[in-house]
Coordinates of N, CA and C in Angstrom, one line a residue:
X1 N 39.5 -27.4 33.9 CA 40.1 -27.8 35.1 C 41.6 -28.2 34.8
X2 N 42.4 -27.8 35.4 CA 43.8 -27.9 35.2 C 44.3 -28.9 36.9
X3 N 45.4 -29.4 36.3 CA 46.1 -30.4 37.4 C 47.4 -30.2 37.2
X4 N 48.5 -29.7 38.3 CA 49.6 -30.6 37.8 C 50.4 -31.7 37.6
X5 N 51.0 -31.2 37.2 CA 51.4 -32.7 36.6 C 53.4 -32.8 37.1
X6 N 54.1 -33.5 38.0 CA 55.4 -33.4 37.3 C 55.9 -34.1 36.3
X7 N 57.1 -33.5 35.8 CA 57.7 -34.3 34.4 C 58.9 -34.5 35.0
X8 N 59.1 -36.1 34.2 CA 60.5 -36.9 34.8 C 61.3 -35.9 34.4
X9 N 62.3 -36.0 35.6 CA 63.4 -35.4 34.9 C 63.7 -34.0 34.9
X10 N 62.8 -33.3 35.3 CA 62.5 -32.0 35.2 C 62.2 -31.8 36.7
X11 N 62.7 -30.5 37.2 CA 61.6 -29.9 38.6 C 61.1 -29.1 38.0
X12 N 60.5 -28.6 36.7 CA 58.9 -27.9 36.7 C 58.2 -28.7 36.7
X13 N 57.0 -27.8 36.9 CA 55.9 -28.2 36.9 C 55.5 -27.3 36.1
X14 N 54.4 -28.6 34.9 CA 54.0 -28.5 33.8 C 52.6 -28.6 34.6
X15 N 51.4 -27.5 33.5 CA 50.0 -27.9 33.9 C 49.3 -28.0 32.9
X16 N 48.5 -29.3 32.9 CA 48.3 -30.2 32.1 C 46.6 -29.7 31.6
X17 N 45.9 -29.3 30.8 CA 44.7 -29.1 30.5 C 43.4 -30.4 30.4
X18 N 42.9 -31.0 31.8 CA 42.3 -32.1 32.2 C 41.4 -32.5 30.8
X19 N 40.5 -31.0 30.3 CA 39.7 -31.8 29.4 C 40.3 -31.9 28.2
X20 N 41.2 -31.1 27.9 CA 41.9 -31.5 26.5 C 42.7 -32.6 26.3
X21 N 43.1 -33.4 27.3 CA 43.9 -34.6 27.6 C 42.6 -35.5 27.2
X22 N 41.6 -35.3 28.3 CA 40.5 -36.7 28.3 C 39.3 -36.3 26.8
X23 N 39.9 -35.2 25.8 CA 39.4 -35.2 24.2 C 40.0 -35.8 23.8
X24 N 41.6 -36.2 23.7 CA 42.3 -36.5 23.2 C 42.6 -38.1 23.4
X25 N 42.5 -38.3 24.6 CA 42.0 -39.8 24.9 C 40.8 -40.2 24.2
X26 N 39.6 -39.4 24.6 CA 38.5 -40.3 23.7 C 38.7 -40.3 22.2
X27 N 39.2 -39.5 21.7 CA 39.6 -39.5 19.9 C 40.4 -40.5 19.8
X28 N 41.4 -41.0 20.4 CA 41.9 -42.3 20.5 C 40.7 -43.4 20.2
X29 N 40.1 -43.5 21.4 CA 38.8 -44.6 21.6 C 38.6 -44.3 20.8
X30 N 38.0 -43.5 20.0 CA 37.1 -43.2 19.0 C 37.0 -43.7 17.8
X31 N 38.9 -43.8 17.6 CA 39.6 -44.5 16.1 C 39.4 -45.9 16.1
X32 N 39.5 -46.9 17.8 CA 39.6 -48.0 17.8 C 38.1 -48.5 18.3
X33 N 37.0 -47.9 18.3 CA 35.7 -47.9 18.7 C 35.3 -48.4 16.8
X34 N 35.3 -47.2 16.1 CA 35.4 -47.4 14.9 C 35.8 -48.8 14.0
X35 N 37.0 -48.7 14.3 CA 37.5 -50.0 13.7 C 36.9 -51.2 14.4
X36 N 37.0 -51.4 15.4 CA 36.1 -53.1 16.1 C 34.6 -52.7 15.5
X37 N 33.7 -51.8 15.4 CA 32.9 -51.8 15.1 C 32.3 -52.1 13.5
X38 N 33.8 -52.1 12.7 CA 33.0 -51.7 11.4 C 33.8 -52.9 10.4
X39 N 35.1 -52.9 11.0 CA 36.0 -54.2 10.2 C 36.6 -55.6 11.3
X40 N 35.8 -55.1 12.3 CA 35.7 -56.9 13.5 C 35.0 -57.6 12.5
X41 N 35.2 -59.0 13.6 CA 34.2 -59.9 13.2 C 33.0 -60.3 14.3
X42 N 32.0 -60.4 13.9 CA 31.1 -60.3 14.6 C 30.6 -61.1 16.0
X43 N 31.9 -61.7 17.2 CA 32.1 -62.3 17.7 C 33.0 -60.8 18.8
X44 N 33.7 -60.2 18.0 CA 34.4 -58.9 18.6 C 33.2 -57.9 19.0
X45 N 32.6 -57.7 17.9 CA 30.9 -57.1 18.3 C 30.0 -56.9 19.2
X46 N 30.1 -58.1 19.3 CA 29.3 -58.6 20.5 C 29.8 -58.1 21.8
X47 N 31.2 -59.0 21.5 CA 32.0 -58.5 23.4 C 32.0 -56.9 23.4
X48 N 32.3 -56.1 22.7 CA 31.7 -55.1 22.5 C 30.9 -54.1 22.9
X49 N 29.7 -54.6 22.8 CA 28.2 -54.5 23.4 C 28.3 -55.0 24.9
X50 N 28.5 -56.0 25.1 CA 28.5 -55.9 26.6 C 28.9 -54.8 27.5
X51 N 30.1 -53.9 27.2 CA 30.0 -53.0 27.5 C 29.7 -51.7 27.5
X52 N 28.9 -51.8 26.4 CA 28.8 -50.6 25.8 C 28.0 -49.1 26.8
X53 N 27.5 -49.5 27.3 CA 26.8 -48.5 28.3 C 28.3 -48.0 28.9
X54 N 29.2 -48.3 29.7 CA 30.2 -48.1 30.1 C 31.3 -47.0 28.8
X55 N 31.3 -47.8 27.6 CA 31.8 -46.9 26.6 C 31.1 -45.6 26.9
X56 N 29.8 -45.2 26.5 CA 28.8 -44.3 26.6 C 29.5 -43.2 28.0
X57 N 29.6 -43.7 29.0 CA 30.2 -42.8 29.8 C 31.3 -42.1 30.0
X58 N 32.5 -43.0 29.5 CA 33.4 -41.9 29.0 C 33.3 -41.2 27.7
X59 N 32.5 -41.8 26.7 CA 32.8 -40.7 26.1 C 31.4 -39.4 26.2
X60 N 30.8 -39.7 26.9 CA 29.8 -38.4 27.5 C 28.8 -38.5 26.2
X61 N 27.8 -37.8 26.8 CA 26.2 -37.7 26.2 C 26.5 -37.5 24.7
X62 N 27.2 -36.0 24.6 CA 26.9 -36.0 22.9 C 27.9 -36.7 22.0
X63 N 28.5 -37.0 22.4 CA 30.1 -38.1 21.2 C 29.1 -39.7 21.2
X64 N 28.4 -39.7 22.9 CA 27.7 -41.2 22.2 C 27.1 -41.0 21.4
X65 N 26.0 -39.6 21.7 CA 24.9 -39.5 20.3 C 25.3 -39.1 18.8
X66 N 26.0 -38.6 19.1 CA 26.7 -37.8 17.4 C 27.7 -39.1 16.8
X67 N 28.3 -39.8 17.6 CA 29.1 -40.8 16.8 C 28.9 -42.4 17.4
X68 N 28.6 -42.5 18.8 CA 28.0 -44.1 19.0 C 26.9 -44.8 18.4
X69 N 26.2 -44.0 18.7 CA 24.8 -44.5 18.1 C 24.3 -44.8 16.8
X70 N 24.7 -43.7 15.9 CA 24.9 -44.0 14.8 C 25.2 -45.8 14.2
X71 N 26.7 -45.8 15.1 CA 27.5 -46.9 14.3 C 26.5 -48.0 15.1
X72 N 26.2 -48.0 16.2 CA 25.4 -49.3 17.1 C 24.3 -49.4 16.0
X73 N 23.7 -48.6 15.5 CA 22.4 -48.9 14.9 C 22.4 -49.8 13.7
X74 N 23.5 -49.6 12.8 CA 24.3 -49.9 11.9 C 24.9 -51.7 12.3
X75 N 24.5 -52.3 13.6 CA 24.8 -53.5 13.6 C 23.6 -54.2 13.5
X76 N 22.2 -53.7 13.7 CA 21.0 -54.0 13.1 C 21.3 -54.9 11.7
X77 N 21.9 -54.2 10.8 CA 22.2 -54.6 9.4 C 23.0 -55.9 9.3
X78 N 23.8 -56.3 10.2 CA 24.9 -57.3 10.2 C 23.8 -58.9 10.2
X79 N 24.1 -60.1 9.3 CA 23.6 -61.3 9.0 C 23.9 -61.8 10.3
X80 N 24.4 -61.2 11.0 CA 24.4 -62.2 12.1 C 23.6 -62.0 13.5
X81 N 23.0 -63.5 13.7 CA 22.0 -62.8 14.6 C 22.0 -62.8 16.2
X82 N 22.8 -63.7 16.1 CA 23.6 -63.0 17.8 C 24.0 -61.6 18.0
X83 N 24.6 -61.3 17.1 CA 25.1 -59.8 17.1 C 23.6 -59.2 17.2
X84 N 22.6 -58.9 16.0 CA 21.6 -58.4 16.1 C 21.0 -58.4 18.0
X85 N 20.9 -59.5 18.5 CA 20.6 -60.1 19.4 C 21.0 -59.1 21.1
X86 N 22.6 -59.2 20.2 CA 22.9 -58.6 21.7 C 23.1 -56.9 21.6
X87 N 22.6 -56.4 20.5 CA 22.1 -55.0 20.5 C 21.0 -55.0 21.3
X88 N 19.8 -55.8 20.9 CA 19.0 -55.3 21.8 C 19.0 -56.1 23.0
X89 N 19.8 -56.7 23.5 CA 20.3 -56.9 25.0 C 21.4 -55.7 25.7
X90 N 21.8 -55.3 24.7 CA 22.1 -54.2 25.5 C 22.0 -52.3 25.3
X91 N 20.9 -52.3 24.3 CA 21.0 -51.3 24.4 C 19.9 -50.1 25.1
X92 N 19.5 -50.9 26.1 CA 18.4 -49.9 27.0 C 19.3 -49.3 28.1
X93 N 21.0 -49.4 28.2 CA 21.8 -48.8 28.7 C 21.6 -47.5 27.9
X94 N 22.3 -47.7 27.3 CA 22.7 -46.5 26.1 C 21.6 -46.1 26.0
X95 N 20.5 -46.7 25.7 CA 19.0 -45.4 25.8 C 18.8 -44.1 27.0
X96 N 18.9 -45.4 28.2 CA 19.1 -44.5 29.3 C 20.0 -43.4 28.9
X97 N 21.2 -43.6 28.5 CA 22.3 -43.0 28.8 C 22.2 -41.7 27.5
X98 N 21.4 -41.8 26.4 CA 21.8 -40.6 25.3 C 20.6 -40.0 25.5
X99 N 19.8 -40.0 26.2 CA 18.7 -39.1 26.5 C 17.5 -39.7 25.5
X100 N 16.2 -38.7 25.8 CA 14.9 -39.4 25.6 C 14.7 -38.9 24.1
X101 N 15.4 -38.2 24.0 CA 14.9 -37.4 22.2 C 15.8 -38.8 21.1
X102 N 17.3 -38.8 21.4 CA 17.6 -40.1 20.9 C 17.0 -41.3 20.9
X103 N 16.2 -41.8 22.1 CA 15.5 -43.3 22.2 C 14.4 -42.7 21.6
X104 N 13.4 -41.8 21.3 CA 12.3 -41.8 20.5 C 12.8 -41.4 19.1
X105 N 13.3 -40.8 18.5 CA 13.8 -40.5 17.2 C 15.0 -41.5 16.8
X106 N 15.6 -42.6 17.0 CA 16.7 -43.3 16.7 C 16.9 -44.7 17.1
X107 N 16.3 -44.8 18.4 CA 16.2 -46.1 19.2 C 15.2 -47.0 18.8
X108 N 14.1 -46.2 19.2 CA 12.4 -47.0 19.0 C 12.1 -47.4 17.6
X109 N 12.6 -46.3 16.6 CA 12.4 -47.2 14.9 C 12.7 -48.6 14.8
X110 N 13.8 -48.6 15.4 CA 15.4 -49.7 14.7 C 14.4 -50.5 15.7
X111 N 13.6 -50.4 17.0 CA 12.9 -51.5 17.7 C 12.1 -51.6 17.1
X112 N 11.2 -51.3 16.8 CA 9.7 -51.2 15.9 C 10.2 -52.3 14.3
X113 N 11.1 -51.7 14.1 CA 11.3 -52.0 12.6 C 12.1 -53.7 12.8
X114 N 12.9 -53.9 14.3 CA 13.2 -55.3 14.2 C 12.3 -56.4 14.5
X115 N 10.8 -56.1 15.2 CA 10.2 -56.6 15.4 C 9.8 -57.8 14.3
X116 N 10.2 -57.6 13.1 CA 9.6 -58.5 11.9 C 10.9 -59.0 11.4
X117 N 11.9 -59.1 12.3 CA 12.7 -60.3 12.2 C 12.8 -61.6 11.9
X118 N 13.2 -62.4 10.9 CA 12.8 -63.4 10.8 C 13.1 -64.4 12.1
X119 N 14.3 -63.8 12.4 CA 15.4 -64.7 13.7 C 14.6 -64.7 15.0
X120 N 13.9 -65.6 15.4 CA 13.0 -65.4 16.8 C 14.3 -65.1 18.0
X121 N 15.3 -65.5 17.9 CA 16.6 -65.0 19.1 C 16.5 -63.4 18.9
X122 N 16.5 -62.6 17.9 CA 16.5 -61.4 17.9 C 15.4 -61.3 18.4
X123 N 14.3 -61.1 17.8 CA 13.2 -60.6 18.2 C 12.9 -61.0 20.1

């Protein structure tokens, strides 16, 4: 899908390639998705998670499942258990949202497997 676009300063008109712009925007997100997720502190995490279902949307079904989920699952691991906590307060968005083969193959372990949490807030 193409749009135009005008450029300052210019009378042409430039046309702008919609989804190569909004790739290029989420590879942005992508870099700074990455970093709050992996060298935050776990207070950043969190706020994070509150949105995360909304993340999920722009960057569409397969970038959540090929590269969100992944890292979300990977917060399971973090000592901290608010964080643990508000994974699974929020992640029955993102289940909805990456489809049913992800929440039985990727979702349901990491639930199954946190069940023997020591931290009753997590569980």
């Amino acid at each position: 899908v193409s749009a135009p676009t005008q450029v300052a300063g210019s009378d042409t008109v430039k046309y702008h390639n919609y989804d190569a712009e909004l790739l290029a925007l989420q590879d942005e997100f992508v870099k700074i998705t990455v970093d709050l997720l992996t060298t935050s502190s776990a207070a950043v995490k969190r706020v994070l998670m509150q949105d995360i279902t909304r993340l999920c949307v722009f960057f569409g079904r397969e970038r959540s499942n090929n590269f969100l989920l992944p890292l979300l699952i990977t917060l399971l691991n973090d000592r901290n258990r608010e964080l643990r906590a508000a994974f699974f307060e929020n992640i029955v968005g993102v289940s909805v949202f990456v489809g049913r083969h992800s929440l039985e193959h990727f979702v349901l372990p990491c639930v199954v497997q946190a069940l023997t949490d020591p931290e009753e807030l997590v569980v």
